[in-house]
mmCIF file of C-alpha atoms and ligand atoms in Angstrom:
data_model
loop_
_atom_site.group_PDB
_atom_site.id
_atom_site.type_symbol
_atom_site.label_atom_id
_atom_site.label_comp_id
_atom_site.label_asym_id
_atom_site.label_seq_id
_atom_site.Cartn_x
_atom_site.Cartn_y
_atom_site.Cartn_z
ATOM 1 C CA MET S 130 88.156 85.312 92.031
ATOM 2 C CA LYS S 131 89.108 88.865 90.418
ATOM 3 C CA PHE S 132 88.890 91.524 92.843
ATOM 4 C CA SER S 133 88.552 95.374 92.284
ATOM 5 C CA SER S 134 91.478 97.402 91.485
ATOM 6 C CA ARG S 135 90.590 99.775 94.361
ATOM 7 C CA ASN S 136 91.340 96.818 96.878
ATOM 8 C CA SER S 137 94.959 96.357 95.091
ATOM 9 C CA LEU S 138 95.764 99.756 95.900
ATOM 10 C CA ILE S 139 95.311 99.133 99.823
ATOM 11 C CA ASN S 140 98.140 97.937 101.845
ATOM 12 C CA LYS S 141 97.091 95.711 104.777
ATOM 13 C CA SER S 142 97.526 97.674 108.424
ATOM 14 C CA GLN S 143 101.113 97.309 109.538
ATOM 15 C CA THR S 144 100.268 98.468 113.405
ATOM 16 C CA ILE S 145 98.067 95.296 113.613
ATOM 17 C CA ALA S 146 99.948 93.092 111.556
ATOM 18 C CA VAL S 147 102.712 93.353 113.981
ATOM 19 C CA SER S 148 100.330 93.173 117.030
ATOM 20 C CA ASN S 149 99.004 90.340 115.579
ATOM 21 C CA LEU S 150 102.185 88.472 114.950
ATOM 22 C CA ALA S 151 103.509 89.042 118.359
ATOM 23 C CA SER S 152 100.449 87.873 120.012
ATOM 24 C CA ASP S 153 100.660 84.839 118.025
ATOM 25 C CA LEU S 154 104.346 84.167 119.282
ATOM 26 C CA LYS S 155 103.178 85.122 122.860
ATOM 27 C CA ALA S 156 100.436 82.539 122.544
ATOM 28 C CA LYS S 157 102.991 80.044 121.640
ATOM 29 C CA GLY S 158 104.827 80.783 124.790
ATOM 30 C CA GLU S 159 107.797 82.879 123.449
ATOM 31 C CA ASP S 160 109.092 85.783 125.820
ATOM 32 C CA VAL S 161 107.919 88.496 123.611
ATOM 33 C CA ILE S 162 108.025 92.375 124.445
ATOM 34 C CA SER S 163 105.731 93.978 122.471
ATOM 35 C CA PHE S 164 106.293 97.922 121.336
ATOM 36 C CA GLY S 165 103.927 97.531 118.937
ATOM 37 C CA ALA S 166 100.434 98.197 120.731
ATOM 38 C CA GLY S 167 98.420 101.580 119.936
ATOM 39 C CA GLU S 168 96.286 101.234 122.758
ATOM 40 C CA PRO S 169 96.235 101.855 126.556
ATOM 41 C CA ASP S 170 97.210 98.998 128.587
ATOM 42 C CA PHE S 171 94.924 100.581 131.391
ATOM 43 C CA PRO S 172 91.700 98.921 131.518
ATOM 44 C CA THR S 173 88.200 100.685 130.598
ATOM 45 C CA PRO S 174 87.129 102.422 134.009
ATOM 46 C CA ALA S 175 84.681 99.994 135.888
ATOM 47 C CA TYR S 176 82.149 102.971 135.879
ATOM 48 C CA VAL S 177 81.829 102.926 132.327
ATOM 49 C CA CYS S 178 81.598 98.803 132.361
ATOM 50 C CA SER S 179 79.029 99.068 134.991
ATOM 51 C CA ALA S 180 77.033 101.501 132.626
ATOM 52 C CA ALA S 181 77.220 99.618 129.762
ATOM 53 C CA ALA S 182 75.478 96.596 131.863
ATOM 54 C CA ASP S 183 73.066 98.582 133.118
ATOM 55 C CA ALA S 184 72.322 99.872 129.471
ATOM 56 C CA MET S 185 72.022 95.923 128.188
ATOM 57 C CA GLU S 186 69.783 95.451 131.623
ATOM 58 C CA LYS S 187 67.419 98.247 131.114
ATOM 59 C CA GLY S 188 66.958 96.623 127.064
ATOM 60 C CA TYR S 189 68.910 99.582 125.397
ATOM 61 C CA THR S 190 70.018 96.838 122.890
ATOM 62 C CA ARG S 191 67.934 97.998 119.803
ATOM 63 C CA TYR S 192 68.993 100.460 116.374
ATOM 64 C CA THR S 193 69.548 104.226 117.300
ATOM 65 C CA PRO S 194 69.632 107.027 114.727
ATOM 66 C CA ALA S 195 72.256 106.149 112.252
ATOM 67 C CA GLU S 196 74.347 109.299 113.682
ATOM 68 C CA GLY S 197 74.107 108.267 117.164
ATOM 69 C CA LEU S 198 71.848 109.240 119.888
ATOM 70 C CA LYS S 199 70.996 112.503 120.260
ATOM 71 C CA LYS S 200 71.424 112.758 123.906
ATOM 72 C CA LEU S 201 75.090 111.062 123.355
ATOM 73 C CA ARG S 202 75.877 113.971 120.714
ATOM 74 C CA GLN S 203 74.776 116.434 123.193
ATOM 75 C CA ALA S 204 76.881 115.095 125.954
ATOM 76 C CA ALA S 205 79.980 114.849 123.496
ATOM 77 C CA SER S 206 79.095 118.798 122.649
ATOM 78 C CA ASP S 207 78.956 119.578 126.343
ATOM 79 C CA ARG S 208 82.028 118.145 127.038
ATOM 80 C CA PHE S 209 83.854 119.886 124.172
ATOM 81 C CA ALA S 210 82.405 123.319 125.177
ATOM 82 C CA ASP S 211 83.640 122.442 128.845
ATOM 83 C CA ASP S 212 87.076 121.406 127.505
ATOM 84 C CA TYR S 213 87.471 124.321 124.839
ATOM 85 C CA GLY S 214 85.009 126.834 125.086
ATOM 86 C CA PHE S 215 82.886 126.282 122.058
ATOM 87 C CA ARG S 216 79.811 124.479 121.424
ATOM 88 C CA PHE S 217 78.792 122.524 118.620
ATOM 89 C CA SER S 218 75.079 122.090 117.962
ATOM 90 C CA GLU S 219 73.976 117.873 117.472
ATOM 91 C CA ASP S 220 73.656 118.400 114.152
ATOM 92 C CA GLU S 221 77.270 119.260 113.738
ATOM 93 C CA ILE S 222 78.248 116.180 115.510
ATOM 94 C CA ILE S 223 78.462 112.246 114.271
ATOM 95 C CA ALA S 224 78.867 109.294 116.566
ATOM 96 C CA SER S 225 80.763 106.697 114.468
ATOM 97 C CA ASN S 226 82.310 103.487 115.211
ATOM 98 C CA GLY S 227 85.611 104.694 116.028
ATOM 99 C CA ALA S 228 87.427 107.663 114.846
ATOM 100 C CA LYS S 229 88.501 105.669 112.187
ATOM 101 C CA GLN S 230 85.010 105.504 110.716
ATOM 102 C CA VAL S 231 84.486 109.024 111.360
ATOM 103 C CA LEU S 232 87.770 109.675 108.899
ATOM 104 C CA TYR S 233 86.544 107.018 106.399
ATOM 105 C CA ASN S 234 83.142 108.766 105.976
ATOM 106 C CA ILE S 235 84.842 112.093 105.728
ATOM 107 C CA PHE S 236 86.814 111.141 102.739
ATOM 108 C CA GLN S 237 83.684 109.373 101.114
ATOM 109 C CA ALA S 238 81.403 112.376 101.543
ATOM 110 C CA LEU S 239 84.016 114.837 100.552
ATOM 111 C CA LEU S 240 86.382 113.507 97.663
ATOM 112 C CA ASP S 241 85.385 112.897 93.924
ATOM 113 C CA PRO S 242 88.222 111.230 92.036
ATOM 114 C CA LYS S 243 91.511 112.779 91.815
ATOM 115 C CA GLU S 244 90.713 115.286 94.180
ATOM 116 C CA GLU S 245 93.577 116.147 96.633
ATOM 117 C CA VAL S 246 94.516 115.706 100.330
ATOM 118 C CA ILE S 247 97.488 116.918 102.162
ATOM 119 C CA ILE S 248 99.300 114.749 104.656
ATOM 120 C CA PRO S 249 102.166 115.618 106.755
ATOM 121 C CA LYS S 250 104.558 112.913 107.114
ATOM 122 C CA PRO S 251 104.849 110.799 109.315
ATOM 123 C CA TYR S 252 101.000 110.188 109.145
ATOM 124 C CA TRP S 253 99.209 107.575 110.949
ATOM 125 C CA VAL S 254 98.848 104.300 108.548
ATOM 126 C CA SER S 255 95.290 104.532 107.820
ATOM 127 C CA TYR S 256 94.970 108.078 106.498
ATOM 128 C CA SER S 257 96.387 107.288 103.036
ATOM 129 C CA GLU S 258 94.514 104.168 102.661
ATOM 130 C CA MET S 259 91.121 105.853 103.492
ATOM 131 C CA VAL S 260 91.778 108.557 101.056
ATOM 132 C CA LYS S 261 92.725 105.792 98.245
ATOM 133 C CA LEU S 262 89.610 104.440 99.012
ATOM 134 C CA ALA S 263 87.485 107.361 98.691
ATOM 135 C CA ASP S 264 89.358 107.583 94.985
ATOM 136 C CA GLY S 265 91.232 110.306 96.274
ATOM 137 C CA VAL S 266 95.058 111.387 96.034
ATOM 138 C CA THR S 267 97.223 111.874 98.831
ATOM 139 C CA VAL S 268 99.933 114.308 98.612
ATOM 140 C CA PHE S 269 102.500 114.061 101.192
ATOM 141 C CA VAL S 270 104.774 116.836 102.462
ATOM 142 C CA GLU S 271 107.389 116.574 104.865
ATOM 143 C CA GLY S 272 108.512 118.938 107.509
ATOM 144 C CA LYS S 273 112.051 119.363 108.947
ATOM 145 C CA ARG S 274 112.796 116.842 111.535
ATOM 146 C CA GLU S 275 114.695 119.885 113.894
ATOM 147 C CA ASN S 276 111.272 121.077 113.416
ATOM 148 C CA HIS S 277 109.624 117.892 114.774
ATOM 149 C CA PHE S 278 107.936 117.203 111.482
ATOM 150 C CA LYS S 279 105.585 119.959 111.674
ATOM 151 C CA LEU S 280 103.555 121.216 108.560
ATOM 152 C CA THR S 281 104.228 124.718 108.332
ATOM 153 C CA PRO S 282 102.513 127.454 106.422
ATOM 154 C CA ASP S 283 105.084 127.437 103.524
ATOM 155 C CA LEU S 284 104.742 123.543 103.095
ATOM 156 C CA LEU S 285 101.023 123.996 103.166
ATOM 157 C CA SER S 286 100.864 126.791 100.667
ATOM 158 C CA SER S 287 103.257 124.788 98.583
ATOM 159 C CA ALA S 288 101.500 121.518 98.460
ATOM 160 C CA ILE S 289 97.964 123.106 97.356
ATOM 161 C CA THR S 290 96.698 122.725 94.085
ATOM 162 C CA ASP S 291 93.012 123.722 92.444
ATOM 163 C CA ARG S 292 92.286 120.093 93.340
ATOM 164 C CA THR S 293 92.889 120.279 97.095
ATOM 165 C CA LYS S 294 90.168 119.584 99.104
ATOM 166 C CA ALA S 295 91.706 119.043 102.717
ATOM 167 C CA VAL S 296 94.460 119.001 104.737
ATOM 168 C CA LEU S 297 94.829 116.311 107.734
ATOM 169 C CA ILE S 298 96.807 117.144 110.773
ATOM 170 C CA ASN S 299 97.067 114.853 114.066
ATOM 171 C CA ASN S 300 97.647 116.793 117.217
ATOM 172 C CA PRO S 301 98.992 115.304 119.271
ATOM 173 C CA SER S 302 100.283 112.856 116.942
ATOM 174 C CA ASN S 303 100.857 109.082 116.035
ATOM 175 C CA PRO S 304 103.550 108.101 115.642
ATOM 176 C CA ASP S 305 105.990 110.813 116.836
ATOM 177 C CA GLY S 306 104.144 112.736 119.443
ATOM 178 C CA ARG S 307 104.242 116.000 117.916
ATOM 179 C CA VAL S 308 101.915 118.720 119.383
ATOM 180 C CA TYR S 309 101.431 122.120 117.466
ATOM 181 C CA THR S 310 101.696 125.329 119.094
ATOM 182 C CA GLU S 311 98.723 127.839 118.995
ATOM 183 C CA GLU S 312 100.904 130.149 116.969
ATOM 184 C CA GLU S 313 101.447 127.271 114.785
ATOM 185 C CA LEU S 314 98.088 126.463 114.457
ATOM 186 C CA LEU S 315 96.813 130.003 113.893
ATOM 187 C CA ALA S 316 99.291 130.119 110.941
ATOM 188 C CA LEU S 317 98.207 126.986 109.605
ATOM 189 C CA CYS S 318 94.439 128.703 109.557
ATOM 190 C CA LYS S 319 95.363 131.484 107.735
ATOM 191 C CA VAL S 320 96.480 129.324 104.703
ATOM 192 C CA VAL S 321 93.505 127.394 105.138
ATOM 193 C CA GLU S 322 91.266 130.412 105.205
ATOM 194 C CA LYS S 323 92.842 131.933 102.206
ATOM 195 C CA ASN S 324 92.440 129.052 100.097
ATOM 196 C CA ASP S 325 89.152 127.870 101.589
ATOM 197 C CA ILE S 326 89.960 124.406 101.887
ATOM 198 C CA LEU S 327 89.052 122.006 104.868
ATOM 199 C CA LEU S 328 91.305 121.477 107.471
ATOM 200 C CA ILE S 329 90.655 118.054 109.443
ATOM 201 C CA SER S 330 92.434 117.967 112.810
ATOM 202 C CA ASP S 331 92.582 114.577 114.570
ATOM 203 C CA GLU S 332 92.701 114.752 118.437
ATOM 204 C CA ILE S 333 92.310 111.546 119.432
ATOM 205 C CA TYR S 334 95.200 111.890 121.774
ATOM 206 C CA GLU S 335 93.972 115.415 123.134
ATOM 207 C CA LYS S 336 94.606 114.019 126.627
ATOM 208 C CA PHE S 337 97.969 112.385 126.201
ATOM 209 C CA LEU S 338 100.129 115.762 126.695
ATOM 210 C CA PHE S 339 103.106 116.037 128.455
ATOM 211 C CA ASP S 340 105.747 118.599 129.804
ATOM 212 C CA ASP S 341 103.073 120.675 131.007
ATOM 213 C CA LEU S 342 101.633 121.327 127.775
ATOM 214 C CA ASN S 343 98.025 122.746 127.610
ATOM 215 C CA PHE S 344 96.224 121.201 124.769
ATOM 216 C CA LYS S 345 93.478 123.595 123.080
ATOM 217 C CA SER S 346 91.459 122.336 120.302
ATOM 218 C CA ILE S 347 92.150 124.193 116.637
ATOM 219 C CA ILE S 348 88.405 125.324 116.675
ATOM 220 C CA SER S 349 88.802 127.335 120.006
ATOM 221 C CA LEU S 350 91.511 129.310 118.594
ATOM 222 C CA ARG S 351 89.454 130.495 115.107
ATOM 223 C CA PRO S 352 86.106 129.717 115.848
ATOM 224 C CA ASP S 353 85.115 132.111 112.890
ATOM 225 C CA LEU S 354 86.687 129.451 110.416
ATOM 226 C CA LYS S 355 84.210 126.923 111.617
ATOM 227 C CA ASP S 356 83.235 125.930 108.310
ATOM 228 C CA ASN S 357 86.649 124.959 107.399
ATOM 229 C CA LEU S 358 87.737 123.238 110.232
ATOM 230 C CA PHE S 359 86.704 119.659 111.267
ATOM 231 C CA ILE S 360 87.631 117.758 114.564
ATOM 232 C CA VAL S 361 87.898 113.919 114.885
ATOM 233 C CA ASN S 362 88.113 112.644 118.495
ATOM 234 C CA GLY S 363 86.698 109.386 120.306
ATOM 235 C CA MET S 364 86.640 107.339 123.485
ATOM 236 C CA SER S 365 89.332 104.833 122.515
ATOM 237 C CA LYS S 366 92.401 106.248 123.359
ATOM 238 C CA THR S 367 91.090 108.749 126.558
ATOM 239 C CA TYR S 368 89.054 106.358 128.179
ATOM 240 C CA SER S 369 90.926 102.863 127.157
ATOM 241 C CA MET S 370 87.837 101.980 125.093
ATOM 242 C CA THR S 371 89.373 100.552 121.865
ATOM 243 C CA GLY S 372 87.433 97.644 121.603
ATOM 244 C CA TRP S 373 84.341 99.353 121.981
ATOM 245 C CA ARG S 374 84.194 101.521 119.009
ATOM 246 C CA LEU S 375 83.262 104.834 119.371
ATOM 247 C CA GLY S 376 84.242 108.041 117.806
ATOM 248 C CA PHE S 377 83.187 111.620 117.211
ATOM 249 C CA GLY S 378 83.322 114.116 114.367
ATOM 250 C CA PHE S 379 82.717 117.748 114.848
ATOM 251 C CA GLY S 380 82.276 119.963 112.192
ATOM 252 C CA ASN S 381 80.141 121.676 109.180
ATOM 253 C CA LYS S 382 76.466 120.420 109.355
ATOM 254 C CA LYS S 383 75.994 119.310 105.663
ATOM 255 C CA LEU S 384 78.981 117.546 105.880
ATOM 256 C CA ILE S 385 77.984 115.880 108.938
ATOM 257 C CA ALA S 386 74.606 115.093 107.245
ATOM 258 C CA ASN S 387 76.172 113.332 104.327
ATOM 259 C CA MET S 388 78.449 111.685 106.446
ATOM 260 C CA SER S 389 75.430 110.002 108.298
ATOM 261 C CA LYS S 390 74.004 109.392 105.160
ATOM 262 C CA ILE S 391 77.161 107.337 103.984
ATOM 263 C CA GLN S 392 77.104 105.591 107.601
ATOM 264 C CA SER S 393 73.443 104.596 107.416
ATOM 265 C CA HIS S 394 74.121 102.660 104.431
ATOM 266 C CA SER S 395 77.412 100.742 105.912
ATOM 267 C CA THR S 396 77.098 100.088 109.443
ATOM 268 C CA SER S 397 73.972 101.994 110.875
ATOM 269 C CA ASN S 398 74.634 103.365 114.424
ATOM 270 C CA PRO S 399 77.619 102.785 116.364
ATOM 271 C CA ASN S 400 76.707 100.028 118.959
ATOM 272 C CA SER S 401 73.796 100.988 121.187
ATOM 273 C CA VAL S 402 75.502 99.558 124.518
ATOM 274 C CA THR S 403 78.752 101.549 123.644
ATOM 275 C CA GLN S 404 76.800 104.893 123.085
ATOM 276 C CA TYR S 405 74.911 104.217 126.328
ATOM 277 C CA ALA S 406 78.138 103.584 128.199
ATOM 278 C CA SER S 407 80.088 106.703 126.411
ATOM 279 C CA LEU S 408 77.296 108.852 127.418
ATOM 280 C CA LYS S 409 77.958 108.251 130.969
ATOM 281 C CA ALA S 410 81.438 108.329 130.757
ATOM 282 C CA LEU S 411 81.261 111.865 128.997
ATOM 283 C CA GLN S 412 78.825 113.024 131.619
ATOM 284 C CA ASN S 413 81.125 111.929 134.373
ATOM 285 C CA SER S 414 83.753 114.592 135.452
ATOM 286 C CA ASN S 415 85.082 112.629 138.066
ATOM 287 C CA LEU S 416 86.701 110.408 135.508
ATOM 288 C CA ASN S 417 89.171 113.396 134.652
ATOM 289 C CA SER S 418 91.443 112.736 137.413
ATOM 290 C CA LEU S 419 91.633 109.391 136.440
ATOM 291 C CA ILE S 420 92.279 110.500 132.952
ATOM 292 C CA LYS S 421 95.199 112.841 134.439
ATOM 293 C CA ASP S 422 96.528 110.078 136.610
ATOM 294 C CA ARG S 423 97.046 107.724 133.751
ATOM 295 C CA CYS S 424 98.739 110.546 131.583
ATOM 296 C CA ARG S 425 101.126 111.221 134.331
ATOM 297 C CA ILE S 426 102.157 107.328 134.179
ATOM 298 C CA TYR S 427 102.555 107.706 130.701
ATOM 299 C CA GLU S 428 104.718 110.739 130.980
ATOM 300 C CA LYS S 429 107.312 109.038 133.636
ATOM 301 C CA ARG S 430 107.414 106.325 131.292
ATOM 302 C CA ARG S 431 108.539 108.437 128.319
ATOM 303 C CA ASP S 432 110.996 109.960 130.533
ATOM 304 C CA LYS S 433 112.428 106.303 131.955
ATOM 305 C CA MET S 434 112.190 105.285 128.115
ATOM 306 C CA LEU S 435 114.258 108.065 126.816
ATOM 307 C CA ALA S 436 116.813 107.997 129.519
ATOM 308 C CA HIS S 437 117.303 104.696 128.486
ATOM 309 C CA MET S 438 117.476 104.902 124.848
ATOM 310 C CA ASP S 439 120.062 107.764 125.392
ATOM 311 C CA LYS S 440 122.420 104.909 126.358
ATOM 312 C CA VAL S 441 122.205 103.105 122.690
ATOM 313 C CA GLU S 442 124.625 104.644 120.676
ATOM 314 C CA GLU S 443 123.271 103.464 117.268
ATOM 315 C CA LEU S 444 119.873 105.068 117.925
ATOM 316 C CA SER S 445 117.922 108.494 117.495
ATOM 317 C CA TYR S 446 114.606 109.326 118.492
ATOM 318 C CA ILE S 447 111.944 112.293 117.953
ATOM 319 C CA ARG S 448 111.377 113.519 121.301
ATOM 320 C CA PRO S 449 107.432 113.094 121.971
ATOM 321 C CA ASN S 450 105.279 115.907 124.121
ATOM 322 C CA GLY S 451 102.138 113.852 123.506
ATOM 323 C CA ALA S 452 100.268 110.459 122.667
ATOM 324 C CA PHE S 453 102.386 107.245 123.667
ATOM 325 C CA TYR S 454 104.417 106.632 120.983
ATOM 326 C CA LEU S 455 108.452 106.841 120.453
ATOM 327 C CA PHE S 456 109.238 107.259 116.809
ATOM 328 C CA VAL S 457 112.995 106.081 116.609
ATOM 329 C CA ASP S 458 115.449 106.850 113.824
ATOM 330 C CA ILE S 459 117.179 103.315 112.527
ATOM 331 C CA SER S 460 119.024 104.943 109.807
ATOM 332 C CA SER S 461 122.441 104.546 110.996
ATOM 333 C CA VAL S 462 121.972 100.584 110.777
ATOM 334 C CA LEU S 463 120.035 100.381 107.772
ATOM 335 C CA GLY S 464 122.384 99.145 104.597
ATOM 336 C CA ARG S 465 124.747 97.132 107.265
ATOM 337 C CA ASN S 466 124.522 93.789 107.651
ATOM 338 C CA TYR S 467 123.227 91.129 110.545
ATOM 339 C CA LYS S 468 124.454 87.888 110.567
ATOM 340 C CA GLY S 469 125.229 88.257 106.975
ATOM 341 C CA GLU S 470 122.062 90.073 105.779
ATOM 342 C CA LYS S 471 121.834 93.061 104.580
ATOM 343 C CA ILE S 472 119.015 94.789 106.325
ATOM 344 C CA THR S 473 117.972 97.683 104.019
ATOM 345 C CA ASP S 474 114.279 98.620 105.183
ATOM 346 C CA SER S 475 112.221 98.940 108.431
ATOM 347 C CA VAL S 476 110.051 96.006 107.736
ATOM 348 C CA ARG S 477 112.966 93.458 107.448
ATOM 349 C CA PHE S 478 114.524 95.040 110.345
ATOM 350 C CA SER S 479 111.568 94.879 112.665
ATOM 351 C CA GLU S 480 110.841 91.184 111.335
ATOM 352 C CA VAL S 481 114.408 90.333 112.050
ATOM 353 C CA LEU S 482 114.210 91.885 115.548
ATOM 354 C CA LEU S 483 111.169 89.799 116.323
ATOM 355 C CA LYS S 484 112.511 86.767 114.922
ATOM 356 C CA GLU S 485 116.075 87.422 116.881
ATOM 357 C CA GLU S 486 115.265 89.055 120.100
ATOM 358 C CA LYS S 487 111.868 88.486 120.144
ATOM 359 C CA VAL S 488 110.875 92.354 120.527
ATOM 360 C CA ALA S 489 107.700 93.925 118.392
ATOM 361 C CA VAL S 490 108.191 97.073 116.906
ATOM 362 C CA VAL S 491 106.105 98.596 114.104
ATOM 363 C CA PRO S 492 107.967 99.687 110.937
ATOM 364 C CA GLY S 493 108.225 103.432 109.996
ATOM 365 C CA ALA S 494 107.226 102.258 106.322
ATOM 366 C CA GLY S 495 103.554 102.252 107.490
ATOM 367 C CA PHE S 496 103.910 105.602 108.655
ATOM 368 C CA GLY S 497 105.407 107.112 105.424
ATOM 369 C CA MET S 498 109.181 107.128 106.382
ATOM 370 C CA ASP S 499 110.912 103.638 105.840
ATOM 371 C CA ASP S 500 113.979 104.725 108.124
ATOM 372 C CA TYR S 501 112.306 104.771 111.210
ATOM 373 C CA ILE S 502 110.503 102.510 113.801
ATOM 374 C CA ARG S 503 107.583 103.031 116.097
ATOM 375 C CA MET S 504 108.182 101.961 119.790
ATOM 376 C CA SER S 505 104.587 102.535 122.060
ATOM 377 C CA PHE S 506 105.187 102.955 125.793
ATOM 378 C CA VAL S 507 101.862 101.383 126.628
ATOM 379 C CA LEU S 508 103.824 98.415 128.562
ATOM 380 C CA PRO S 509 105.153 98.424 132.204
ATOM 381 C CA VAL S 510 108.556 100.272 132.555
ATOM 382 C CA GLU S 511 110.503 97.078 133.247
ATOM 383 C CA GLU S 512 109.503 95.372 130.153
ATOM 384 C CA ILE S 513 110.233 98.792 128.162
ATOM 385 C CA LEU S 514 113.884 98.899 129.772
ATOM 386 C CA ALA S 515 114.420 95.277 129.275
ATOM 387 C CA GLY S 516 112.874 95.564 125.639
ATOM 388 C CA ILE S 517 115.540 98.419 124.849
ATOM 389 C CA ASP S 518 118.242 96.491 126.189
ATOM 390 C CA ARG S 519 117.269 93.611 123.712
ATOM 391 C CA ILE S 520 117.371 96.160 120.989
ATOM 392 C CA GLU S 521 120.440 97.616 121.880
ATOM 393 C CA LYS S 522 122.142 93.783 121.762
ATOM 394 C CA PHE S 523 120.417 93.465 118.257
ATOM 395 C CA VAL S 524 121.864 96.937 116.873
ATOM 396 C CA LYS S 525 125.354 96.107 118.247
ATOM 397 C CA ASN S 526 125.410 92.942 116.090
ATOM 398 C CA PHE S 527 125.652 94.869 113.032
ATOM 399 C CA SER S 528 128.671 95.019 110.873
HETATM 400 C C1 PLP L 650 95.925 109.188 114.990
HETATM 401 C C2 PLP L 650 94.792 108.145 115.048
HETATM 402 N N1 PLP L 650 93.594 108.622 114.846
HETATM 403 C C3 PLP L 650 92.809 107.527 114.589
HETATM 404 C C4 PLP L 650 92.484 106.477 115.529
HETATM 405 C C5 PLP L 650 91.158 105.471 115.341
HETATM 406 O O1 PLP L 650 90.862 105.343 116.562
HETATM 407 P P1 PLP L 650 89.707 104.616 116.670
HETATM 408 O O2 PLP L 650 89.564 103.675 117.811
HETATM 409 O O3 PLP L 650 88.777 105.598 117.592
HETATM 410 O O4 PLP L 650 88.868 104.248 115.477
HETATM 411 C C6 PLP L 650 93.824 105.973 115.709
HETATM 412 C C7 PLP L 650 94.046 104.458 116.585
HETATM 413 O O5 PLP L 650 94.952 103.858 116.584
HETATM 414 C C8 PLP L 650 94.980 106.972 115.630
HETATM 415 O O6 PLP L 650 96.067 106.381 116.357
#
């Protein structure tokens, strides 16, 4: 069978690949410590599960509008207005099967062949693949490490061409937990306005912010620029609902209508029971304190993780201010030998680490930076510390 040339442009998701490999080893009884997961280790709140059971009992199990229930979009609008003081109308909101499908739909709706999307490195693995699937071209830019790899107005301006359609930022970011300040966002908005491009802000980790930082959606800073800003968000991370599949897109209503059209021919509506349960979750402000408590737990874990990592001389890291990932620089060991084998890239480093020390991490290659690995902190502190000890032993064996 011959497959499409489009298909051959796409790489398999390395985050999912590592998690699967680690789960296979665990299932075989191996003592694996996995830093691979990209999802909260807390359960979906019981209240949300009961709301789903209730929806099933009531028979809310049929097709809904492709773009999601009107009342769900209203609830998403209310929640956004409460959080950020900016109100989207329901026709400026789409509910999709995860933030992933929102992003997929945007590029399908927006891009003609060879049109460009600017993406700062490191980036979440699926962004570039989704642009390619829409026949677009990704233009990667790399900020300075000392500036937490942030996209700056100068970097953005220099990457813009007459084929640029959009720029995509992730705030707070996977894989390195970078968080933009208000001033930085406002400065990016000026470039977006001047060049009349779309800025897509993936804010799925909005509720996971540390160091007393206070998150503001970019649109609340420049409401007048509404047609040039698009917000991506979802239930997965905030409500520990990764498997339920529900994401939201907020933006220009013509773009939303085109995305809904595409969605209507691909998946139709997101799961109806998930929509009803999410509606209840969004309407229940009592869940806010649970979410905050969970965030504080992640922050404590981060602090313990960083303190332990500081003891590993061979490795350095980017200090995350949000999300739940640590991006670790392995360049000091790359090019050196481990038990007679020269390890030159993050994929091989991760494979050998898993094989030898039973620790799963995600290679930085998938995030566009081959001399890094990503370690999440969605596992108990004792495991985090034991995992770092194993990594330390591993890197000390490089000659
Ligand atoms: C930055 C980022 N955006 C989007 C997603 C997709 O989330 P969802 O589960 O809503 O599709 C993820 C999931 O890992 C992510 O890390």
